[in-house]
Backbone as a printed PyTorch tensor [residue, N CA C, xyz], in Angstrom:
tensor([[[ 85.5720, 103.2440,  78.2260],
         [ 85.3110, 104.6280,  77.9120],
         [ 84.3400, 104.7130,  76.7410]],

        [[ 84.5700, 103.8560,  75.7270],
         [ 83.6990, 103.8880,  74.5490],
         [ 82.2560, 103.6040,  74.9350]],

        [[ 82.0670, 102.6370,  75.8440],
         [ 80.7100, 102.2800,  76.2440],
         [ 80.0290, 103.4270,  76.9880]],

        [[ 80.7720, 104.1530,  77.8010],
         [ 80.2210, 105.3030,  78.5250],
         [ 79.7570, 106.3660,  77.5230]],

        [[ 80.5840, 106.6290,  76.5040],
         [ 80.2170, 107.6230,  75.4870],
         [ 78.9670, 107.2030,  74.7190]],

        [[ 78.9360, 105.9340,  74.2890],
         [ 77.7720, 105.4570,  73.5280],
         [ 76.5010, 105.5110,  74.3760]],

        [[ 76.5970, 105.0870,  75.6310],
         [ 75.4220, 105.1260,  76.5020],
         [ 74.9120, 106.5540,  76.6740]],

        [[ 75.8310, 107.5000,  76.8280],
         [ 75.4260, 108.8940,  76.9870],
         [ 74.7290, 109.4090,  75.7290]],

        [[ 75.3150, 109.1410,  74.5720],
         [ 74.7100, 109.6020,  73.3100],
         [ 73.3450, 108.9610,  73.0940]],

        [[ 73.1820, 107.7190,  73.4660],
         [ 71.8750, 107.0520,  73.3270],
         [ 70.8420, 107.6780,  74.2610]],

        [[ 71.2750, 108.0360,  75.4780],
         [ 70.3440, 108.6470,  76.4320],
         [ 69.8600, 110.0140,  75.9550]],

        [[ 70.6530, 110.6930,  75.1390],
         [ 70.2450, 111.9890,  74.6210],
         [ 69.2040, 111.8610,  73.5080]],

        [[ 68.7720, 110.6220,  73.2650],
         [ 67.7240, 110.3340,  72.2640],
         [ 68.1380, 110.7310,  70.8680]],

        [[ 69.3660, 110.4750,  70.5050],
         [ 69.8020, 110.7270,  69.1380],
         [ 69.2780, 109.6560,  68.1930]],

        [[ 68.8260, 108.5260,  68.7580],
         [ 68.2660, 107.4880,  67.8980],
         [ 66.8100, 107.8200,  67.5950]],

        [[ 66.3120, 107.3970,  66.4420],
         [ 64.9190, 107.6440,  66.1080],
         [ 63.9960, 106.9790,  67.1210]],

        [[ 62.7630, 107.4560,  67.2490],
         [ 61.8360, 106.9450,  68.2580],
         [ 61.5850, 105.4490,  68.1470]],

        [[ 61.6710, 104.8650,  66.9560],
         [ 61.3810, 103.4380,  66.8410],
         [ 62.5690, 102.5580,  67.2060]],

        [[ 63.6970, 103.1350,  67.5010],
         [ 64.8620, 102.3380,  67.8920],
         [ 64.6860, 101.8750,  69.3270]],

        [[ 65.0960, 100.6460,  69.5940],
         [ 64.9710, 100.0980,  70.9460],
         [ 66.3160, 100.1760,  71.6440]],

        [[ 66.3050,  99.8910,  72.9240],
         [ 67.5250,  99.9860,  73.6980],
         [ 68.3190,  98.6870,  73.7430]],

        [[ 67.8360,  97.6550,  73.0620],
         [ 68.5770,  96.3910,  73.1150],
         [ 69.6930,  96.4020,  72.0920]],

        [[ 70.8590,  95.9440,  72.5170],
         [ 72.0330,  95.9700,  71.6540],
         [ 71.9090,  95.0420,  70.4630]],

        [[ 71.1350,  93.9390,  70.5990],
         [ 71.0340,  93.0130,  69.4850],
         [ 70.2060,  93.5760,  68.3380]],

        [[ 69.3850,  94.5960,  68.5890],
         [ 68.5810,  95.1920,  67.5270],
         [ 69.2380,  96.4520,  66.9530]],

        [[ 70.3070,  96.9310,  67.5790],
         [ 71.0070,  98.1060,  67.0940],
         [ 72.3230,  97.6570,  66.4850]],

        [[ 72.5190,  97.8170,  65.1960],
         [ 73.7560,  97.3560,  64.5750],
         [ 74.9470,  98.1860,  65.0370]],

        [[ 76.1420,  97.5770,  64.9890],
         [ 77.3630,  98.2710,  65.3800],
         [ 77.6160,  99.4730,  64.4830]],

        [[ 77.2050,  99.3820,  63.2290],
         [ 77.3870, 100.5130,  62.3250],
         [ 76.5480, 101.7040,  62.7900]],

        [[ 75.4400, 101.4430,  63.4760],
         [ 74.6180, 102.5150,  64.0200],
         [ 75.3630, 103.2930,  65.0880]],

        [[ 76.1650, 102.5890,  65.8840],
         [ 76.9790, 103.2560,  66.8940],
         [ 78.0040, 104.1610,  66.2300]],

        [[ 78.6040, 103.6840,  65.1750],
         [ 79.6000, 104.4810,  64.4590],
         [ 78.9640, 105.7390,  63.8790]],

        [[ 77.7880, 105.5860,  63.2750],
         [ 77.0710, 106.7350,  62.7100],
         [ 76.6980, 107.7070,  63.8210]],

        [[ 76.2470, 107.1700,  64.9470],
         [ 75.8700, 107.9990,  66.0940],
         [ 77.0560, 108.8680,  66.5350]],

        [[ 78.2270, 108.2720,  66.6560],
         [ 79.4100, 109.0110,  67.0930],
         [ 79.8420, 110.0210,  66.0360]],

        [[ 79.9090, 109.5960,  64.7760],
         [ 80.3560, 110.4890,  63.7120],
         [ 79.4100, 111.6700,  63.5080]],

        [[ 78.1430, 111.4440,  63.7060],
         [ 77.1440, 112.4840,  63.4790],
         [ 77.0640, 113.4940,  64.6200]],

        [[ 77.2130, 113.0290,  65.8470],
         [ 76.8960, 113.8900,  66.9860],
         [ 78.0610, 114.2320,  67.9090]],

        [[ 79.2040, 113.5880,  67.7420],
         [ 80.3050, 113.8350,  68.6570],
         [ 81.4490, 114.4980,  67.9100]],

        [[ 81.8310, 115.6840,  68.3610],
         [ 82.9150, 116.4300,  67.7300],
         [ 84.2630, 116.1010,  68.3530]],

        [[ 84.2930, 116.0630,  69.6950],
         [ 85.5820, 115.9210,  70.3710],
         [ 85.3710, 115.3520,  71.7660]],

        [[ 86.3550, 114.5530,  72.2190],
         [ 86.3430, 114.0140,  73.5800],
         [ 87.6880, 114.3500,  74.2150]],

        [[ 87.6490, 114.9190,  75.4100],
         [ 88.8620, 115.2150,  76.1580],
         [ 88.7970, 114.4210,  77.4520]],

        [[ 89.8120, 113.5920,  77.6870],
         [ 89.8580, 112.7810,  78.8930],
         [ 90.5450, 113.5940,  79.9760]],

        [[ 89.8390, 113.7920,  81.0730],
         [ 90.3790, 114.5210,  82.2230],
         [ 90.3160, 113.6200,  83.4430]],

        [[ 90.9650, 114.0460,  84.4910],
         [ 90.9490, 113.2510,  85.7160],
         [ 89.5350, 113.1850,  86.2790]],

        [[ 88.9680, 111.9980,  86.3030],
         [ 87.6450, 111.7910,  86.8780],
         [ 86.4830, 112.1180,  85.9760]],

        [[ 86.7310, 112.5690,  84.7420],
         [ 85.6060, 112.9050,  83.8730],
         [ 86.0290, 112.9330,  82.4070]],

        [[ 85.0350, 112.9050,  81.5490],
         [ 85.2090, 113.0580,  80.1060],
         [ 84.5060, 114.3450,  79.6960]],

        [[ 85.1920, 115.1780,  78.9340],
         [ 84.5750, 116.3990,  78.4090],
         [ 84.2140, 116.1510,  76.9540]],

        [[ 82.9310, 116.3130,  76.6310],
         [ 82.4460, 116.0500,  75.2760],
         [ 82.0570, 117.3600,  74.6050]],

        [[ 82.3630, 117.4630,  73.3410],
         [ 81.8980, 118.5730,  72.5300],
         [ 80.9800, 117.9690,  71.4840]],

        [[ 79.6760, 118.2900,  71.5960],
         [ 78.6710, 117.7050,  70.7180],
         [ 78.3950, 118.6160,  69.5340]],

        [[ 78.0330, 118.0050,  68.3880],
         [ 77.8230, 118.7490,  67.1480],
         [ 76.3830, 119.1740,  66.9040]],

        [[ 75.4360, 118.5450,  67.5390],
         [ 74.0530, 118.7740,  67.1220],
         [ 73.1320, 119.1140,  68.2750]],

        [[ 71.8340, 119.1940,  67.9850],
         [ 70.8190, 119.5280,  68.9670],
         [ 70.1830, 118.2580,  69.5000]],

        [[ 69.6750, 118.3540,  70.7160],
         [ 68.9460, 117.2450,  71.3000],
         [ 67.5090, 117.2520,  70.8150]],

        [[ 66.7090, 116.2990,  71.2820],
         [ 65.3100, 116.1920,  70.8710],
         [ 64.4910, 117.4050,  71.3010]],

        [[ 64.8880, 118.0390,  72.3800],
         [ 64.1140, 119.1770,  72.8650],
         [ 64.4400, 120.4590,  72.0910]],

        [[ 65.3680, 120.3850,  71.1290],
         [ 65.6700, 121.5390,  70.2880],
         [ 66.7300, 122.4620,  70.8450]],

        [[ 67.1820, 122.2360,  72.0780],
         [ 68.2110, 123.1220,  72.6180],
         [ 69.5850, 122.7150,  72.0890]],

        [[ 70.4510, 123.7010,  71.9810],
         [ 71.8060, 123.4700,  71.4690],
         [ 72.6540, 122.8120,  72.5550]],

        [[ 73.2980, 121.7050,  72.2280],
         [ 74.1780, 121.0250,  73.1670],
         [ 75.6120, 121.2800,  72.7220]],

        [[ 76.4160, 121.8340,  73.5850],
         [ 77.7980, 122.0950,  73.1780],
         [ 78.7590, 121.3100,  74.0570]],

        [[ 79.0750, 121.7960,  75.2050],
         [ 80.0290, 121.1150,  76.0780],
         [ 79.3320, 120.3520,  77.1830]],

        [[ 79.7290, 119.1130,  77.3960],
         [ 79.1400, 118.2770,  78.4360],
         [ 80.2740, 117.5410,  79.1420]],

        [[ 80.1490, 117.4080,  80.4530],
         [ 81.1200, 116.6230,  81.1990],
         [ 80.4280, 115.4380,  81.8340]],

        [[ 81.0580, 114.2700,  81.7150],
         [ 80.5150, 113.0300,  82.2590],
         [ 81.5130, 112.5000,  83.2840]],

        [[ 81.0100, 112.1040,  84.4550],
         [ 81.8890, 111.4720,  85.4410],
         [ 82.3540, 110.1300,  84.8930]],

        [[ 83.6480, 109.8730,  85.0250],
         [ 84.2130, 108.6290,  84.5020],
         [ 85.5340, 108.3550,  85.1800]],

        [[ 85.8090, 107.0900,  85.4370],
         [ 87.1310, 106.7050,  85.9370],
         [ 87.5720, 105.4770,  85.1630]],

        [[ 88.8350, 105.4280,  84.7950],
         [ 89.3060, 104.2840,  84.0220],
         [ 89.2920, 103.0130,  84.8630]],

        [[ 89.2060, 101.8790,  84.1980],
         [ 89.2690, 100.6230,  84.9240],
         [ 90.6760, 100.4620,  85.4720]],

        [[ 90.8280,  99.6080,  86.4480],
         [ 92.1200,  99.4180,  87.0950],
         [ 93.2200,  99.0890,  86.1020]],

        [[ 94.3630,  99.7070,  86.2610],
         [ 95.4700,  99.4810,  85.3560],
         [ 96.3630,  98.3210,  85.7680]],

        [[ 96.0720,  97.7090,  86.9170],
         [ 96.9230,  96.6060,  87.3500],
         [ 96.4580,  95.3110,  86.7060]],

        [[ 97.4220,  94.5080,  86.3800],
         [ 97.1190,  93.2190,  85.7820],
         [ 96.7650,  92.2260,  86.8750]],

        [[ 95.9440,  91.2760,  86.5170],
         [ 95.6100,  90.2290,  87.4660],
         [ 96.8460,  89.3840,  87.7360]],

        [[ 97.0100,  88.9770,  88.9650],
         [ 98.1510,  88.1340,  89.2970],
         [ 97.9200,  86.7470,  88.7170]],

        [[ 99.0180,  86.1390,  88.3200],
         [ 98.9450,  84.7990,  87.7490],
         [ 99.5870,  83.8170,  88.7040]],

        [[ 99.0250,  82.6380,  88.7600],
         [ 99.5770,  81.6010,  89.6030],
         [100.5370,  80.7770,  88.7660]],

        [[101.7260,  80.5780,  89.2770],
         [102.7360,  79.8220,  88.5520],
         [102.4510,  78.3360,  88.7100]],

        [[102.5910,  77.6220,  87.6340],
         [102.4350,  76.1750,  87.6770],
         [101.0600,  75.7310,  87.2090]],

        [[100.8670,  74.4550,  87.2040],
         [ 99.6420,  73.8300,  86.7490],
         [ 98.8950,  73.3290,  87.9830]],

        [[ 97.6700,  72.9340,  87.7930],
         [ 96.8640,  72.3850,  88.8670],
         [ 97.6570,  71.2930,  89.5990]],

        [[ 97.7650,  71.4020,  90.9020],
         [ 98.5930,  70.4760,  91.6750],
         [ 98.1250,  69.0270,  91.5520]],

        [[ 96.8640,  68.8120,  91.2510],
         [ 96.3650,  67.4490,  91.1460],
         [ 96.8510,  66.7750,  89.8680]],

        [[ 97.0880,  67.5420,  88.7970],
         [ 97.5080,  66.9540,  87.5340],
         [ 99.0000,  67.0700,  87.2930]],

        [[ 99.6710,  68.0210,  87.9260],
         [101.1000,  68.2350,  87.6890],
         [101.9240,  67.5450,  88.7610]],

        [[103.0510,  67.0320,  88.3400],
         [103.9850,  66.4480,  89.2920],
         [104.9080,  67.5550,  89.7810]],

        [[105.1730,  67.6010,  91.0780],
         [106.0350,  68.6740,  91.5960],
         [107.4860,  68.4720,  91.1800]],

        [[108.2300,  69.5300,  91.2860],
         [109.6630,  69.5240,  90.9890],
         [110.3710,  68.5490,  91.9410]],

        [[111.3530,  67.8480,  91.4190],
         [112.1120,  66.9200,  92.2670],
         [112.8580,  67.7060,  93.3480]],

        [[112.9810,  67.1130,  94.5100],
         [113.6070,  67.8210,  95.6320],
         [115.0890,  68.1070,  95.3550]],

        [[115.7720,  67.2030,  94.6350],
         [117.1810,  67.4360,  94.3160],
         [117.3370,  68.6350,  93.3870]],

        [[116.4670,  68.7080,  92.3890],
         [116.5160,  69.8310,  91.4430],
         [116.1760,  71.1360,  92.1530]],

        [[115.2160,  71.0790,  93.0540],
         [114.8270,  72.2630,  93.8350],
         [115.9980,  72.7350,  94.6870]],

        [[116.6950,  71.7970,  95.3330],
         [117.8330,  72.1520,  96.1740],
         [118.9530,  72.7780,  95.3420]],

        [[119.2520,  72.1870,  94.1640],
         [120.2940,  72.7550,  93.3000],
         [119.9190,  74.1620,  92.8600]],

        [[118.6550,  74.3730,  92.5360],
         [118.1960,  75.6900,  92.1000],
         [118.2950,  76.7040,  93.2360]],

        [[117.9340,  76.3200,  94.4350],
         [118.0280,  77.2360,  95.5800],
         [119.4800,  77.5950,  95.8950]],

        [[120.3800,  76.6240,  95.7940],
         [121.8030,  76.9000,  96.0230],
         [122.3150,  77.8590,  94.9510]],

        [[121.9400,  77.6140,  93.6870],
         [122.3800,  78.4870,  92.5940],
         [121.8150,  79.8980,  92.7600]],

        [[120.5500,  80.0220,  93.2070],
         [119.9490,  81.3430,  93.4690],
         [120.7350,  82.0860,  94.5450]],

        [[121.0880,  81.3840,  95.5980],
         [121.8430,  81.9920,  96.6930],
         [123.2100,  82.4690,  96.2160]],

        [[123.9020,  81.6100,  95.4550],
         [125.2120,  81.9990,  94.9280],
         [125.0820,  83.2060,  94.0080]],

        [[124.0930,  83.1970,  93.1350],
         [123.9240,  84.2960,  92.1740],
         [123.6890,  85.6110,  92.9000]],

        [[122.8650,  85.5950,  93.9210],
         [122.6200,  86.8270,  94.6720],
         [123.8620,  87.2970,  95.4150]],

        [[124.6150,  86.3520,  95.9690],
         [125.8500,  86.6990,  96.6640],
         [126.8680,  87.2810,  95.6860]],

        [[127.0190,  86.6460,  94.5160],
         [127.9580,  87.1250,  93.5080],
         [127.5790,  88.5180,  93.0260]],

        [[126.2800,  88.7390,  92.8080],
         [125.8280,  90.0610,  92.3660],
         [126.1580,  91.1200,  93.4160]],

        [[125.9360,  90.7950,  94.6790],
         [126.2640,  91.7370,  95.7540],
         [127.7600,  92.0320,  95.7730]],

        [[128.5930,  91.0100,  95.5500],
         [130.0420,  91.2210,  95.5020],
         [130.4270,  92.1400,  94.3480]],

        [[129.8670,  91.8960,  93.1900],
         [130.1850,  92.7000,  92.0010],
         [129.7780,  94.1580,  92.2040]],

        [[128.6440,  94.3650,  92.8550],
         [128.1450,  95.7230,  93.0810],
         [128.9970,  96.4580,  94.1150]],

        [[129.3740,  95.7680,  95.1830],
         [130.0660,  96.4520,  96.2790],
         [131.5710,  96.5740,  96.0790]],

        [[132.1890,  95.6280,  95.3820],
         [133.6490,  95.6510,  95.2100],
         [133.9900,  95.8650,  93.7350]],

        [[134.5360,  97.0060,  93.3610],
         [134.8240,  97.2780,  91.9440],
         [135.8740,  96.3450,  91.3450]],

        [[136.6720,  95.6930,  92.1820],
         [137.6970,  94.7920,  91.6650],
         [137.1680,  93.3880,  91.4090]],

        [[135.9710,  93.0870,  91.8850],
         [135.3860,  91.7690,  91.6600],
         [134.7440,  91.7420,  90.2740]],

        [[135.1320,  90.7650,  89.4840],
         [134.5770,  90.5740,  88.1400],
         [134.1050,  89.1320,  88.0100]],

        [[133.4690,  88.8360,  86.9090],
         [133.0530,  87.4560,  86.6700],
         [134.2640,  86.5420,  86.5410]],

        [[135.3760,  87.0690,  86.0600],
         [136.6130,  86.2690,  85.9490],
         [137.1470,  85.9010,  87.3360]],

        [[137.1250,  86.8460,  88.2450],
         [137.5940,  86.6030,  89.6110],
         [136.7160,  85.5570,  90.2880]],

        [[135.4110,  85.6950,  90.1210],
         [134.4770,  84.7400,  90.7390],
         [134.6740,  83.3580,  90.1300]],

        [[134.8460,  83.2770,  88.8140],
         [135.0380,  81.9910,  88.1390],
         [136.3030,  81.3020,  88.6490]],

        [[137.3880,  82.0530,  88.7990],
         [138.6380,  81.4750,  89.3000],
         [138.4600,  80.9650,  90.7260]],

        [[137.7900,  81.7290,  91.5570],
         [137.5710,  81.3400,  92.9520],
         [136.6740,  80.1040,  93.0710]],

        [[135.5980,  80.0560,  92.2330],
         [134.6200,  78.9660,  92.3180],
         [135.0400,  77.7260,  91.5330]],

        [[136.0660,  77.8640,  90.6870],
         [136.5240,  76.7190,  89.9040],
         [135.5770,  76.3620,  88.7690]],

        [[135.0120,  77.3910,  88.1400],
         [134.1240,  77.1680,  86.9970],
         [134.4560,  78.1880,  85.9180]],

        [[133.7860,  78.0750,  84.7850],
         [134.0740,  79.0050,  83.6900],
         [133.3840,  80.3500,  83.9310]],

        [[133.8940,  81.3710,  83.2710],
         [133.2740,  82.6950,  83.3760],
         [131.8560,  82.6680,  82.8070]],

        [[131.6620,  81.8930,  81.7500],
         [130.3240,  81.7560,  81.1540],
         [129.3320,  81.1840,  82.1770]],

        [[129.7640,  80.1860,  82.9480],
         [128.8930,  79.5960,  83.9740],
         [128.5090,  80.6420,  85.0160]],

        [[129.4570,  81.4920,  85.3790],
         [129.1700,  82.5550,  86.3460],
         [128.1500,  83.5260,  85.7630]],

        [[128.3600,  83.9390,  84.5170],
         [127.4240,  84.8860,  83.8830],
         [126.0290,  84.2840,  83.7590]],

        [[125.9530,  83.0020,  83.3950],
         [124.6460,  82.3480,  83.2770],
         [123.9560,  82.2670,  84.6390]],

        [[124.7310,  81.9220,  85.6730],
         [124.1380,  81.8340,  87.0110],
         [123.7220,  83.2010,  87.5430]],

        [[124.4050,  84.2620,  87.1340],
         [124.0200,  85.6080,  87.5850],
         [122.6090,  85.9710,  87.1360]],

        [[122.1470,  85.3790,  86.0480],
         [120.7680,  85.6340,  85.5970],
         [119.7540,  85.2290,  86.6620]],

        [[120.0880,  84.2380,  87.4730],
         [119.1720,  83.7880,  88.5220],
         [118.9370,  84.8640,  89.5830]],

        [[119.8680,  85.7900,  89.7360],
         [119.7140,  86.8570,  90.7290],
         [118.5910,  87.8100,  90.3480]],

        [[118.1340,  87.7580,  89.1020],
         [117.1090,  88.6820,  88.6300],
         [115.7480,  88.0170,  88.4530]],

        [[115.5620,  86.8490,  89.0560],
         [114.2610,  86.1800,  88.9830],
         [113.2190,  86.9600,  89.7790]],

        [[111.9970,  86.9140,  89.3150],
         [110.9270,  87.6280,  90.0170],
         [110.7010,  87.0150,  91.3960]],

        [[110.2840,  87.8270,  92.3500],
         [110.0070,  87.3070,  93.6950],
         [108.9440,  86.2080,  93.6980]],

        [[107.9940,  86.2840,  92.7820],
         [106.9460,  85.2520,  92.7160],
         [107.5420,  83.9010,  92.3370]],

        [[108.4740,  83.9040,  91.4040],
         [109.1020,  82.6430,  91.0020],
         [109.9890,  82.1170,  92.1240]],

        [[110.7360,  82.9960,  92.7710],
         [111.5830,  82.5630,  93.8890],
         [110.7230,  81.9540,  94.9890]],

        [[109.5990,  82.5830,  95.2990],
         [108.6830,  82.0570,  96.3190],
         [108.1620,  80.6820,  95.9040]],

        [[107.8610,  80.5130,  94.6280],
         [107.3620,  79.2370,  94.1310],
         [108.4400,  78.1530,  94.2430]],

        [[109.6840,  78.5240,  93.9730],
         [110.7940,  77.5670,  94.1180],
         [110.9450,  77.1800,  95.5790]],

        [[110.9190,  78.1550,  96.4750],
         [111.0670,  77.8820,  97.9070],
         [109.9490,  76.9730,  98.4010]],

        [[108.7310,  77.2250,  97.9220],
         [107.5800,  76.4070,  98.3230],
         [107.5710,  75.0380,  97.6560]],

        [[108.4180,  74.8380,  96.6490],
         [108.4470,  73.5680,  95.9290],
         [107.2540,  73.3820,  95.0180]],

        [[106.6930,  74.4840,  94.5480],
         [105.4710,  74.4120,  93.7540],
         [105.7110,  74.4130,  92.2480]],

        [[106.9490,  74.5540,  91.7950],
         [107.2090,  74.4810,  90.3570],
         [107.0040,  73.0500,  89.8860]],

        [[106.5320,  72.9170,  88.6760],
         [106.2870,  71.5730,  88.1620],
         [107.5880,  70.9130,  87.7310]],

        [[107.5330,  69.6160,  87.6470],
         [108.7100,  68.8440,  87.2300],
         [109.1300,  69.2480,  85.8270]],

        [[110.4230,  69.3390,  85.6040],
         [110.9460,  69.7500,  84.3060],
         [111.3420,  71.2130,  84.2720]],

        [[110.9720,  71.9500,  85.3110],
         [111.3670,  73.3520,  85.4060],
         [112.5810,  73.4140,  86.3160]],

        [[113.7490,  73.5030,  85.7170],
         [114.9690,  73.4890,  86.5040],
         [115.8310,  74.6970,  86.2310]],

        [[117.1220,  74.5660,  86.5890],
         [118.0430,  75.6860,  86.4550],
         [118.1960,  76.1560,  85.0210]],

        [[118.2960,  75.2220,  84.0760],
         [118.5200,  75.6470,  82.6910],
         [117.3670,  76.5010,  82.1790]],

        [[116.1410,  76.1460,  82.5530],
         [114.9950,  76.9510,  82.1200],
         [114.9690,  78.3070,  82.8310]],

        [[115.3390,  78.3230,  84.0970],
         [115.3250,  79.5660,  84.8660],
         [116.3970,  80.5470,  84.3790]],

        [[117.5380,  80.0350,  83.9260],
         [118.6240,  80.9070,  83.4560],
         [118.2760,  81.6010,  82.1500]],

        [[117.3580,  81.0260,  81.3800],
         [117.0110,  81.5700,  80.0680],
         [115.7670,  82.4480,  80.0870]],

        [[115.2370,  82.7620,  81.2430],
         [114.0250,  83.5770,  81.3190],
         [114.3260,  85.0260,  80.9450]],

        [[113.3290,  85.7440,  80.4020],
         [113.5340,  87.1570,  80.0630],
         [113.6790,  88.0190,  81.3130]],

        [[114.0290,  89.2760,  81.1140],
         [114.2590,  90.1990,  82.2360],
         [112.9430,  90.6220,  82.8910]],

        [[111.9060,  90.8240,  82.0980],
         [110.6120,  91.2810,  82.6250],
         [109.9990,  90.2280,  83.5380]],

        [[109.5940,  90.6350,  84.7390],
         [109.0150,  89.6920,  85.6870],
         [107.6900,  89.1250,  85.1870]],

        [[106.9140,  89.9160,  84.4760],
         [105.6420,  89.4270,  83.9240],
         [105.9130,  88.3380,  82.8950]],

        [[106.8850,  88.5810,  81.9990],
         [107.2380,  87.5800,  80.9940],
         [107.8480,  86.3450,  81.6460]],

        [[108.6210,  86.5350,  82.7090],
         [109.1910,  85.3910,  83.4250],
         [108.0840,  84.4960,  83.9590]],

        [[107.0780,  85.1050,  84.5590],
         [105.9800,  84.3460,  85.1420],
         [105.2350,  83.5580,  84.0770]],

        [[105.0030,  84.1950,  82.9350],
         [104.3030,  83.5060,  81.8430],
         [105.1120,  82.3220,  81.3410]],

        [[106.4060,  82.5300,  81.1350],
         [107.2490,  81.4520,  80.5940],
         [107.4560,  80.3370,  81.6120]],

        [[107.5940,  80.6710,  82.8730],
         [107.8310,  79.6600,  83.8990],
         [106.6010,  78.7970,  84.1320]],

        [[105.4170,  79.3290,  83.8330],
         [104.1880,  78.5570,  84.0750],
         [103.8380,  77.6500,  82.9000]],

        [[104.5430,  77.7900,  81.7790],
         [104.2910,  76.8960,  80.6360],
         [104.9450,  75.5560,  80.8650]],

        [[104.3380,  74.5510,  80.2890],
         [104.9430,  73.2110,  80.3560],
         [106.1740,  73.1770,  79.4710]],

        [[107.2140,  72.4210,  79.8750],
         [108.4330,  72.3410,  79.0640],
         [108.2010,  71.6270,  77.7530]]])
């Protein structure tokens, strides 16, 4: 948006005649002076910017309100690929992958039980499975893994050293999960 505003103000010939259009010859402080001197207000609207200018153009006419077509850049983040280059990274061991997939399946099943049956608690599941309640709670975190990470586990594309303990400690945000899972241990 800033670049669109600066380009528009430059096109209105607010710079002296000896100024050139190359950015390397125009100091950044000149841009600041240009904005402070000639721009009163900017209102962002759908599909355009409304400018209120303070001064006159080179032709001597009064410039007050101007609208410029503008659209913001895409708000979606670029997708990230989990893992390191396959040529340099060793893949996850098949045994660790299998244990992680079994734990993911159990966690999703347990979560579904807890949601559908009000009498099911982590204590009930722990007693049935023969493990501690803490183990059940830790494994339930796996039910909230991002689909991208689950797909990577299924494909066997996670690097070696990324196992259940690392997956259980991931944050809730899927974006943060992806960043943390792609780091080397």
